[in-house]
Amino acid sequence: MKTAIVTDTNSGIHTTEATELGIFVIPMPVIIDGQTYFEGDTISEKDFFDALTADRHISTSQPSPGDIMDLWDRILSNGYDQLVYIPMSSGLSSSCACAGTLALEYDEKVAVVDNHRISVTLRESVLQAKALADNGASAIEIKQTLEKQAYQSSIYLAVNTLDYLKKGGRITPAAAMLGTVLSIRPILTIQGEKLDSFAKSRGPMRKAEEKMIAAVRSDLTNRFSDYDFRRLRIGAAGANLTEKQQSQWLTLLAEAFPDYKIYYNPLSASISVHTGPGAVGIGISFR
């Protein structure tokens, strides 16, 4: 059985890299002033943030059923017997549930994974799925493995500005104004489901970054103490960071976790539209 691996751009994997990795990716729709674009395809990261900071009306959406089925059909008619589709967490979007319904039309040739991940942790699941497929695992075996490991991950995000949380209705205008005056930077977390508040930091972003590192250390010491740390993967993320900012964030994480190779991925539009530019994150997962 030849099994294809499919994900969406919430994994941080765009079309060019997907081709290099031997997987398939669905670009997430981004709606700007009523016009639909597709992440990493018809809109670049730069153009997205230019529109975001210009205060244009931006929202994100799930892929259309037609686009999903068109890709699945092309894959299954071009040498693949099965495919595994790994979308963003069902706790963050209804796209996973929608895909699960669509898969019923494919006579078990399509396995939709409810992996409860996004960003760098979703990326790790995709890479693991590809390795399993290359080693002969079936679509259902890959689905079962990834869903069993779904909650063996953790994400923390530090927000550099409160403007976009205010726009999204996650905080009130009064709280945003007070927080800006007091230089409060929220730290958010994703633990398999929705984006939640984790802590607050006051002062420069460096303090928020240090709090996130402390949170990861706590997870490794407590929540994941029984895990094999040879399976640990650490990914850094950011929203519209300059090369210097990326380098500084990676350096800080490398100093905190010297035994691990740490890579950087941009945050997807689905997350960045809520955090705004300048947000930084760290994700850990076991695979």
CSV table of C-alpha atoms in Angstrom, one decimal:
chain,number,residue,atom,x,y,z
A,1,MET,CA,0.0,0.0,0.0
A,2,LYS,CA,1.3,3.4,-1.0
A,3,THR,CA,0.1,6.1,1.5
A,4,ALA,CA,0.2,9.8,1.0
A,5,ILE,CA,0.4,12.4,3.9
A,6,VAL,CA,-1.6,15.6,3.6
A,7,THR,CA,-1.8,18.5,6.0
A,8,ASP,CA,-2.7,22.2,5.9
A,9,THR,CA,-0.5,25.3,6.2
A,10,ASN,CA,-1.3,25.6,9.9
A,11,SER,CA,1.6,23.2,10.2
A,12,GLY,CA,4.0,25.9,9.0
A,13,ILE,CA,4.7,23.8,5.9
A,14,HIS,CA,3.9,25.5,2.6
A,15,THR,CA,3.8,24.2,-1.0
A,16,THR,CA,7.5,24.4,-1.8
A,17,GLU,CA,8.7,22.6,1.3
A,18,ALA,CA,5.9,20.1,1.1
A,19,THR,CA,7.2,19.1,-2.3
A,20,GLU,CA,10.7,18.7,-0.9
A,21,LEU,CA,9.3,16.6,2.0
A,22,GLY,CA,7.2,14.4,-0.3
A,23,ILE,CA,3.9,15.4,1.3
A,24,PHE,CA,0.8,17.4,0.2
A,25,VAL,CA,-0.5,20.6,1.7
A,26,ILE,CA,-3.7,22.5,1.6
A,27,PRO,CA,-3.3,26.3,1.8
A,28,MET,CA,-5.6,27.9,4.4
A,29,PRO,CA,-7.9,30.6,3.2
A,30,VAL,CA,-7.2,34.2,4.3
A,31,ILE,CA,-10.0,36.8,3.7
A,32,ILE,CA,-8.9,40.4,3.4
A,33,ASP,CA,-11.6,43.0,2.9
A,34,GLY,CA,-13.8,40.3,1.4
A,35,GLN,CA,-11.2,39.0,-1.0
A,36,THR,CA,-10.1,35.4,-0.4
A,37,TYR,CA,-6.4,34.5,-0.7
A,38,PHE,CA,-4.5,31.3,0.1
A,39,GLU,CA,-1.7,31.1,2.6
A,40,GLY,CA,1.7,30.6,1.0
A,41,ASP,CA,0.1,30.4,-2.4
A,42,THR,CA,-1.6,33.6,-3.5
A,43,ILE,CA,-0.5,35.6,-0.4
A,44,SER,CA,2.9,35.7,1.1
A,45,GLU,CA,3.8,36.1,4.8
A,46,LYS,CA,4.9,39.7,4.1
A,47,ASP,CA,1.7,40.7,2.3
A,48,PHE,CA,-0.4,39.2,5.0
A,49,PHE,CA,1.3,41.2,7.7
A,50,ASP,CA,1.3,44.3,5.6
A,51,ALA,CA,-2.5,44.0,5.4
A,52,LEU,CA,-2.7,43.1,9.1
A,53,THR,CA,-0.7,46.1,10.3
A,54,ALA,CA,-2.6,48.4,7.8
A,55,ASP,CA,-5.7,47.6,9.8
A,56,ARG,CA,-7.5,46.0,7.0
A,57,HIS,CA,-10.4,43.6,7.8
A,58,ILE,CA,-8.8,40.1,8.0
A,59,SER,CA,-10.2,36.8,9.0
A,60,THR,CA,-9.3,33.2,8.3
A,61,SER,CA,-11.5,30.3,7.2
A,62,GLN,CA,-11.3,26.5,6.8
A,63,PRO,CA,-10.6,25.0,3.4
A,64,SER,CA,-13.7,24.5,1.2
A,65,PRO,CA,-15.0,20.9,1.0
A,66,GLY,CA,-14.5,21.1,-2.8
A,67,ASP,CA,-10.8,22.1,-2.5
A,68,ILE,CA,-10.1,19.3,0.0
A,69,MET,CA,-11.9,16.6,-2.1
A,70,ASP,CA,-10.2,17.8,-5.3
A,71,LEU,CA,-6.8,17.3,-3.8
A,72,TRP,CA,-7.7,13.9,-2.3
A,73,ASP,CA,-9.0,12.8,-5.7
A,74,ARG,CA,-5.8,13.9,-7.5
A,75,ILE,CA,-3.7,12.1,-5.0
A,76,LEU,CA,-5.7,8.8,-5.1
A,77,SER,CA,-5.7,8.9,-8.9
A,78,ASN,CA,-2.0,9.4,-9.2
A,79,GLY,CA,-0.5,6.2,-7.7
A,80,TYR,CA,-1.5,6.4,-4.0
A,81,ASP,CA,-3.8,3.7,-2.5
A,82,GLN,CA,-4.6,5.7,0.7
A,83,LEU,CA,-4.0,9.0,2.3
A,84,VAL,CA,-3.8,10.4,5.8
A,85,TYR,CA,-5.1,14.0,6.3
A,86,ILE,CA,-3.7,15.8,9.3
A,87,PRO,CA,-5.5,19.2,9.7
A,88,MET,CA,-5.2,21.7,12.6
A,89,SER,CA,-6.7,20.7,16.0
A,90,SER,CA,-10.4,20.1,16.1
A,91,GLY,CA,-10.4,22.3,19.2
A,92,LEU,CA,-9.4,25.3,17.1
A,93,SER,CA,-11.4,24.8,13.9
A,94,SER,CA,-14.3,22.8,12.5
A,95,SER,CA,-12.1,21.8,9.5
A,96,CYS,CA,-11.2,18.5,11.1
A,97,ALA,CA,-14.8,17.5,11.7
A,98,CYS,CA,-15.7,18.6,8.2
A,99,ALA,CA,-12.9,16.5,6.7
A,100,GLY,CA,-14.0,13.5,8.7
A,101,THR,CA,-17.4,13.7,7.2
A,102,LEU,CA,-16.0,14.0,3.7
A,103,ALA,CA,-13.8,11.0,4.3
A,104,LEU,CA,-16.9,8.8,4.6
A,105,GLU,CA,-17.2,9.0,0.8
A,106,TYR,CA,-13.8,7.4,0.2
A,107,ASP,CA,-14.4,3.8,1.4
A,108,GLU,CA,-11.6,3.9,4.1
A,109,LYS,CA,-9.0,5.2,1.6
A,110,VAL,CA,-8.9,8.4,3.6
A,111,ALA,CA,-8.0,8.6,7.3
A,112,VAL,CA,-8.5,12.0,9.0
A,113,VAL,CA,-6.4,12.5,12.1
A,114,ASP,CA,-7.7,14.5,15.0
A,115,ASN,CA,-4.2,15.2,16.3
A,116,HIS,CA,-5.1,18.2,18.5
A,117,ARG,CA,-2.1,20.1,17.3
A,118,ILE,CA,-1.1,23.2,15.4
A,119,SER,CA,2.1,25.0,14.3
A,120,VAL,CA,5.4,23.3,15.2
A,121,THR,CA,3.7,20.5,17.1
A,122,LEU,CA,1.5,19.7,14.1
A,123,ARG,CA,4.6,19.8,11.9
A,124,GLU,CA,6.2,17.1,14.0
A,125,SER,CA,3.1,14.9,13.6
A,126,VAL,CA,3.3,15.4,9.8
A,127,LEU,CA,7.0,14.4,9.7
A,128,GLN,CA,6.3,11.4,11.9
A,129,ALA,CA,3.4,10.3,9.7
A,130,LYS,CA,5.6,10.6,6.6
A,131,ALA,CA,8.3,8.4,8.3
A,132,LEU,CA,5.6,5.8,9.3
A,133,ALA,CA,4.2,5.8,5.7
A,134,ASP,CA,7.7,5.3,4.3
A,135,ASN,CA,8.1,2.3,6.6
A,136,GLY,CA,5.0,0.7,5.3
A,137,ALA,CA,2.4,1.7,7.9
A,138,SER,CA,-1.2,1.8,6.7
A,139,ALA,CA,-3.4,5.0,6.9
A,140,ILE,CA,-5.4,3.6,9.8
A,141,GLU,CA,-2.2,2.6,11.7
A,142,ILE,CA,-0.8,6.1,11.2
A,143,LYS,CA,-4.0,7.7,12.4
A,144,GLN,CA,-4.1,5.5,15.5
A,145,THR,CA,-0.5,6.3,16.4
A,146,LEU,CA,-0.9,10.1,16.0
A,147,GLU,CA,-4.1,10.2,17.9
A,148,LYS,CA,-2.6,8.2,20.8
A,149,GLN,CA,0.2,10.7,21.0
A,150,ALA,CA,-1.9,13.8,20.4
A,151,TYR,CA,-1.6,15.3,23.9
A,152,GLN,CA,2.1,14.6,24.2
A,153,SER,CA,2.8,18.2,23.2
A,154,SER,CA,2.6,21.8,24.6
A,155,ILE,CA,2.7,25.3,23.0
A,156,TYR,CA,3.3,28.7,24.6
A,157,LEU,CA,2.9,32.1,22.9
A,158,ALA,CA,3.9,35.5,24.1
A,159,VAL,CA,2.0,38.4,22.6
A,160,ASN,CA,3.9,41.6,21.8
A,161,THR,CA,0.8,43.8,21.4
A,162,LEU,CA,-2.7,43.7,22.8
A,163,ASP,CA,-4.3,45.3,19.8
A,164,TYR,CA,-5.2,42.1,18.0
A,165,LEU,CA,-6.5,40.3,21.1
A,166,LYS,CA,-8.8,43.3,21.5
A,167,LYS,CA,-9.9,43.2,17.8
A,168,GLY,CA,-10.7,39.5,18.2
A,169,GLY,CA,-12.8,40.2,21.3
A,170,ARG,CA,-10.5,38.2,23.6
A,171,ILE,CA,-9.9,41.2,25.8
A,172,THR,CA,-11.9,44.4,26.3
A,173,PRO,CA,-10.8,47.7,25.0
A,174,ALA,CA,-10.3,49.0,28.6
A,175,ALA,CA,-8.2,46.0,29.5
A,176,ALA,CA,-6.1,46.5,26.3
A,177,MET,CA,-5.5,50.1,27.1
A,178,LEU,CA,-4.6,49.4,30.7
A,179,GLY,CA,-2.3,46.6,29.7
A,180,THR,CA,-0.5,48.7,27.1
A,181,VAL,CA,0.1,51.5,29.7
A,182,LEU,CA,1.5,48.9,32.2
A,183,SER,CA,3.5,47.0,29.5
A,184,ILE,CA,1.7,43.8,30.2
A,185,ARG,CA,2.3,41.0,27.7
A,186,PRO,CA,-0.1,38.0,27.8
A,187,ILE,CA,1.3,34.5,27.5
A,188,LEU,CA,-1.1,32.1,25.8
A,189,THR,CA,-1.0,28.3,25.7
A,190,ILE,CA,-2.4,25.5,23.5
A,191,GLN,CA,-2.7,22.2,25.3
A,192,GLY,CA,-4.5,20.2,22.6
A,193,GLU,CA,-7.6,22.3,22.4
A,194,LYS,CA,-8.3,26.0,22.2
A,195,LEU,CA,-6.0,29.0,22.7
A,196,ASP,CA,-6.1,29.8,26.4
A,197,SER,CA,-4.6,32.4,28.7
A,198,PHE,CA,-1.6,31.0,30.7
A,199,ALA,CA,0.1,33.9,32.4
A,200,LYS,CA,1.1,37.6,32.2
A,201,SER,CA,4.4,39.3,32.0
A,202,ARG,CA,5.2,42.9,32.6
A,203,GLY,CA,8.0,44.7,30.9
A,204,PRO,CA,10.1,43.7,27.8
A,205,MET,CA,9.4,40.6,25.7
A,206,ARG,CA,12.5,39.0,27.2
A,207,LYS,CA,10.7,38.5,30.5
A,208,ALA,CA,7.8,36.9,28.8
A,209,GLU,CA,10.2,34.6,26.9
A,210,GLU,CA,11.9,33.6,30.1
A,211,LYS,CA,8.4,32.7,31.6
A,212,MET,CA,7.7,30.5,28.6
A,213,ILE,CA,11.0,28.7,29.0
A,214,ALA,CA,10.3,28.2,32.7
A,215,ALA,CA,6.8,26.8,31.7
A,216,VAL,CA,8.4,24.3,29.3
A,217,ARG,CA,10.9,23.2,31.9
A,218,SER,CA,8.1,22.6,34.3
A,219,ASP,CA,6.2,20.5,31.7
A,220,LEU,CA,9.3,18.4,31.1
A,221,THR,CA,10.0,18.0,34.9
A,222,ASN,CA,6.4,17.2,35.8
A,223,ARG,CA,3.9,16.5,33.1
A,224,PHE,CA,6.3,14.6,30.8
A,225,SER,CA,8.7,13.2,33.4
A,226,ASP,CA,8.0,9.6,32.4
A,227,TYR,CA,8.7,10.2,28.7
A,228,ASP,CA,11.7,9.2,26.7
A,229,PHE,CA,13.5,12.5,26.1
A,230,ARG,CA,15.2,11.1,23.0
A,231,ARG,CA,11.7,11.5,21.4
A,232,LEU,CA,11.5,15.2,22.3
A,233,ARG,CA,11.3,17.8,19.6
A,234,ILE,CA,11.5,21.6,20.2
A,235,GLY,CA,10.3,24.2,17.7
A,236,ALA,CA,10.5,27.9,17.9
A,237,ALA,CA,7.9,30.1,16.2
A,238,GLY,CA,7.2,33.8,15.6
A,239,ALA,CA,4.9,36.2,13.9
A,240,ASN,CA,6.7,38.4,11.3
A,241,LEU,CA,10.0,38.4,13.2
A,242,THR,CA,13.0,39.9,11.6
A,243,GLU,CA,16.1,37.7,11.0
A,244,LYS,CA,17.7,39.3,14.1
A,245,GLN,CA,14.7,38.6,16.2
A,246,GLN,CA,14.5,35.0,15.0
A,247,SER,CA,18.2,34.5,15.7
A,248,GLN,CA,17.8,36.0,19.2
A,249,TRP,CA,14.9,33.7,20.1
A,250,LEU,CA,16.6,30.6,18.8
A,251,THR,CA,19.8,31.5,20.7
A,252,LEU,CA,17.9,32.0,23.9
A,253,LEU,CA,16.2,28.6,23.5
A,254,ALA,CA,19.4,26.9,22.5
A,255,GLU,CA,21.0,28.2,25.7
A,256,ALA,CA,18.0,27.0,27.7
A,257,PHE,CA,17.9,23.5,26.1
A,258,PRO,CA,21.4,22.8,24.9
A,259,ASP,CA,20.9,19.1,24.3
A,260,TYR,CA,18.3,19.6,21.5
A,261,LYS,CA,18.4,20.9,18.0
A,262,ILE,CA,15.8,23.7,17.8
A,263,TYR,CA,14.4,25.0,14.5
A,264,TYR,CA,12.2,28.0,13.6
A,265,ASN,CA,8.9,28.2,11.8
A,266,PRO,CA,6.7,31.3,11.2
A,267,LEU,CA,3.3,31.2,12.9
A,268,SER,CA,0.5,30.5,10.6
A,269,ALA,CA,-2.1,33.2,9.6
A,270,SER,CA,-4.7,31.4,11.7
A,271,ILE,CA,-2.7,32.2,14.8
A,272,SER,CA,-1.1,35.5,13.8
A,273,VAL,CA,-4.4,37.1,13.1
A,274,HIS,CA,-5.1,36.8,16.8
A,275,THR,CA,-1.6,37.5,18.2
A,276,GLY,CA,-0.4,40.2,15.8
A,277,PRO,CA,3.2,40.8,14.7
A,278,GLY,CA,6.0,40.3,17.1
A,279,ALA,CA,4.6,37.3,18.9
A,280,VAL,CA,7.0,34.5,19.8
A,281,GLY,CA,6.3,30.9,20.7
A,282,ILE,CA,7.8,27.6,21.6
A,283,GLY,CA,6.3,24.1,21.0
A,284,ILE,CA,7.4,20.8,22.4
A,285,SER,CA,6.2,17.4,21.3
A,286,PHE,CA,7.2,13.7,21.6
A,287,ARG,CA,7.3,11.4,18.6
